[in-house]
Coordinates of C-alpha atoms and ligand atoms in Angstrom, one line a residue:
M1 CA -11.8 12.8 -16.1
P2 CA -13.7 14.0 -13.1
M3 CA -11.8 16.2 -10.8
I4 CA -11.4 15.4 -7.1
A5 CA -13.0 18.1 -5.2
W6 CA -11.1 18.7 -2.1
S7 CA -13.6 18.9 0.8
N8 CA -13.5 18.4 4.8
Q9 CA -14.7 14.5 4.0
F10 CA -10.7 14.1 3.3
S11 CA -9.5 15.7 6.3
V12 CA -7.9 13.1 8.6
G13 CA -7.5 15.7 11.2
V14 CA -3.6 16.1 11.2
Q15 CA -2.5 19.4 9.4
E16 CA 0.6 18.2 7.7
V17 CA -1.0 15.1 6.5
D18 CA -4.1 17.2 5.0
K19 CA -1.7 19.6 3.2
Q20 CA 0.3 17.0 1.6
H21 CA -3.1 15.2 0.7
Q22 CA -4.0 18.3 -1.2
V23 CA -0.8 18.5 -3.0
L24 CA -1.5 15.1 -4.2
V25 CA -4.9 15.7 -5.3
G26 CA -3.7 18.6 -7.1
I27 CA -1.1 17.0 -8.9
L28 CA -3.8 14.3 -10.2
N29 CA -6.1 16.8 -10.9
R30 CA -3.3 18.6 -13.1
L31 CA -2.9 15.4 -15.0
G32 CA -6.6 14.7 -15.4
V33 CA -6.9 18.3 -16.9
A34 CA -4.1 17.8 -19.6
L35 CA -5.3 14.2 -20.5
D36 CA -8.8 15.1 -21.2
A37 CA -7.4 18.2 -23.2
Q38 CA -4.9 15.9 -24.9
D39 CA -2.6 18.7 -24.5
S40 CA 0.5 17.7 -26.5
H41 CA 2.5 20.2 -24.6
F42 CA 2.0 18.9 -21.4
D43 CA 4.6 16.5 -20.2
N44 CA 2.4 13.6 -18.6
R45 CA 5.4 11.3 -18.0
K46 CA 7.1 14.2 -16.2
V47 CA 3.8 14.7 -14.0
I48 CA 3.5 11.1 -13.3
D49 CA 7.2 11.2 -12.0
E50 CA 6.3 14.1 -9.8
M51 CA 3.3 12.4 -8.5
V52 CA 5.5 9.3 -7.5
Q53 CA 8.4 11.3 -6.1
Y54 CA 5.8 13.0 -3.7
T55 CA 4.0 10.1 -2.7
V56 CA 7.0 8.6 -1.6
Y57 CA 8.1 11.6 0.4
H58 CA 4.5 12.1 1.7
F59 CA 4.3 8.2 2.8
G60 CA 7.9 9.0 4.8
T61 CA 5.9 11.9 6.7
E62 CA 3.2 9.5 7.6
E63 CA 5.1 6.8 8.6
R64 CA 7.4 9.0 10.7
L65 CA 4.1 10.3 12.6
M66 CA 3.0 6.8 13.0
R67 CA 6.3 5.8 14.7
E68 CA 6.3 8.8 17.0
I69 CA 3.2 7.5 18.6
S70 CA 4.0 3.8 18.4
Y71 CA 0.7 3.3 16.3
A72 CA -0.6 -0.1 16.7
G73 CA -1.5 -0.2 12.9
I74 CA 1.8 0.8 11.5
D75 CA 2.9 -2.5 10.0
R76 CA -0.4 -2.9 8.2
H77 CA -0.3 0.8 7.0
I78 CA 3.3 0.8 5.8
G79 CA 2.5 -2.7 4.2
E80 CA -0.2 -0.8 1.9
H81 CA 2.2 2.1 1.1
Q82 CA 4.8 -0.5 0.0
S83 CA 2.5 -2.7 -2.3
F84 CA 1.2 0.9 -3.9
V85 CA 4.8 1.8 -4.6
K86 CA 5.6 -1.5 -6.0
K87 CA 2.4 -1.6 -8.1
V88 CA 2.9 1.9 -9.6
S89 CA 6.4 1.1 -10.4
Q90 CA 5.2 -1.7 -12.3
L91 CA 2.6 0.0 -14.1
V92 CA 4.8 2.8 -15.1
A93 CA 7.3 0.4 -16.5
Q94 CA 4.6 -1.2 -18.5
V95 CA 3.4 2.3 -19.7
D96 CA 7.0 3.0 -20.7
Q97 CA 7.4 -0.1 -22.7
G98 CA 3.9 0.9 -24.5
Q99 CA 2.1 -2.1 -22.8
G100 CA -0.4 -2.3 -20.1
P101 CA -2.4 0.6 -19.3
S102 CA -3.0 3.6 -20.7
L103 CA -2.1 7.0 -19.0
V104 CA -5.8 7.7 -18.2
E105 CA -6.0 3.9 -16.6
L106 CA -2.9 4.7 -14.7
L107 CA -4.5 7.9 -13.4
L108 CA -7.6 6.2 -12.6
F109 CA -5.9 3.7 -10.6
L110 CA -3.8 6.4 -8.7
R111 CA -6.9 8.3 -8.1
D112 CA -9.1 5.6 -6.9
W113 CA -6.2 4.2 -4.7
L114 CA -5.4 7.6 -3.0
V115 CA -9.2 8.4 -2.3
S116 CA -9.9 4.9 -0.7
H117 CA -6.6 4.9 1.4
I118 CA -7.3 8.6 2.8
L119 CA -10.9 7.8 3.6
N120 CA -10.0 4.3 5.3
S121 CA -6.5 4.0 6.5
D122 CA -5.2 7.4 6.8
R123 CA -8.4 8.4 8.8
D124 CA -7.7 5.4 11.1
M125 CA -4.2 6.9 11.5
G126 CA -5.6 10.5 11.9
D127 CA -7.7 9.2 14.7
A128 CA -4.9 7.8 16.6
L129 CA -2.9 11.0 16.2
N130 CA -5.3 13.0 17.2
L131 CA -5.7 10.9 20.6
A132 CA -2.0 11.5 21.0
G133 CA -2.5 15.3 20.6
I134 CA -0.9 15.6 17.1
R135 CA -3.4 17.9 15.2
Ligands
LIG201 FE1 -1.2 6.5 4.4

C-alpha cells in the first residue's frame, strides 16, 4: 500500500486544519504499513475506529471554522462530511459482519476520499478562511 507522503500540495493554508490532516494521514499510513506486513499483533480494527473518531472530531473543527466566517459553501461541505461518515459506518459494519470490502479496500476508500476532499473542498474552504484572515 503506497504511503501518502505529506507535502505542501496538501496544505489548505490553515494551520489547525493542516495539523489535523497530518494526523489523519499518519493514521492511514500506520494502517497501510500494518496491512502490508500482515502484522497479526496489529489491531487493524482498533486503528480504524481511531481513524473514524478522529475524522469526526476533525470535521467538527472544519465546521466550526466555516461557521465563524459564514462560509458560503458550508452546507455542501458539511453534506460531504455527513455522507462520508455514513458511508464509512456502513462499510465498517459490513467488514465486521465479514461481508463487503476487505480491510485493504476499506483503507483505499478512506485514503482516496481523504486526498480528493483535501485537494478540492478543503482547499476551497482554506482559501475562504485565508481571505477572512484565518491561517
Ligand atoms: Fe472537509
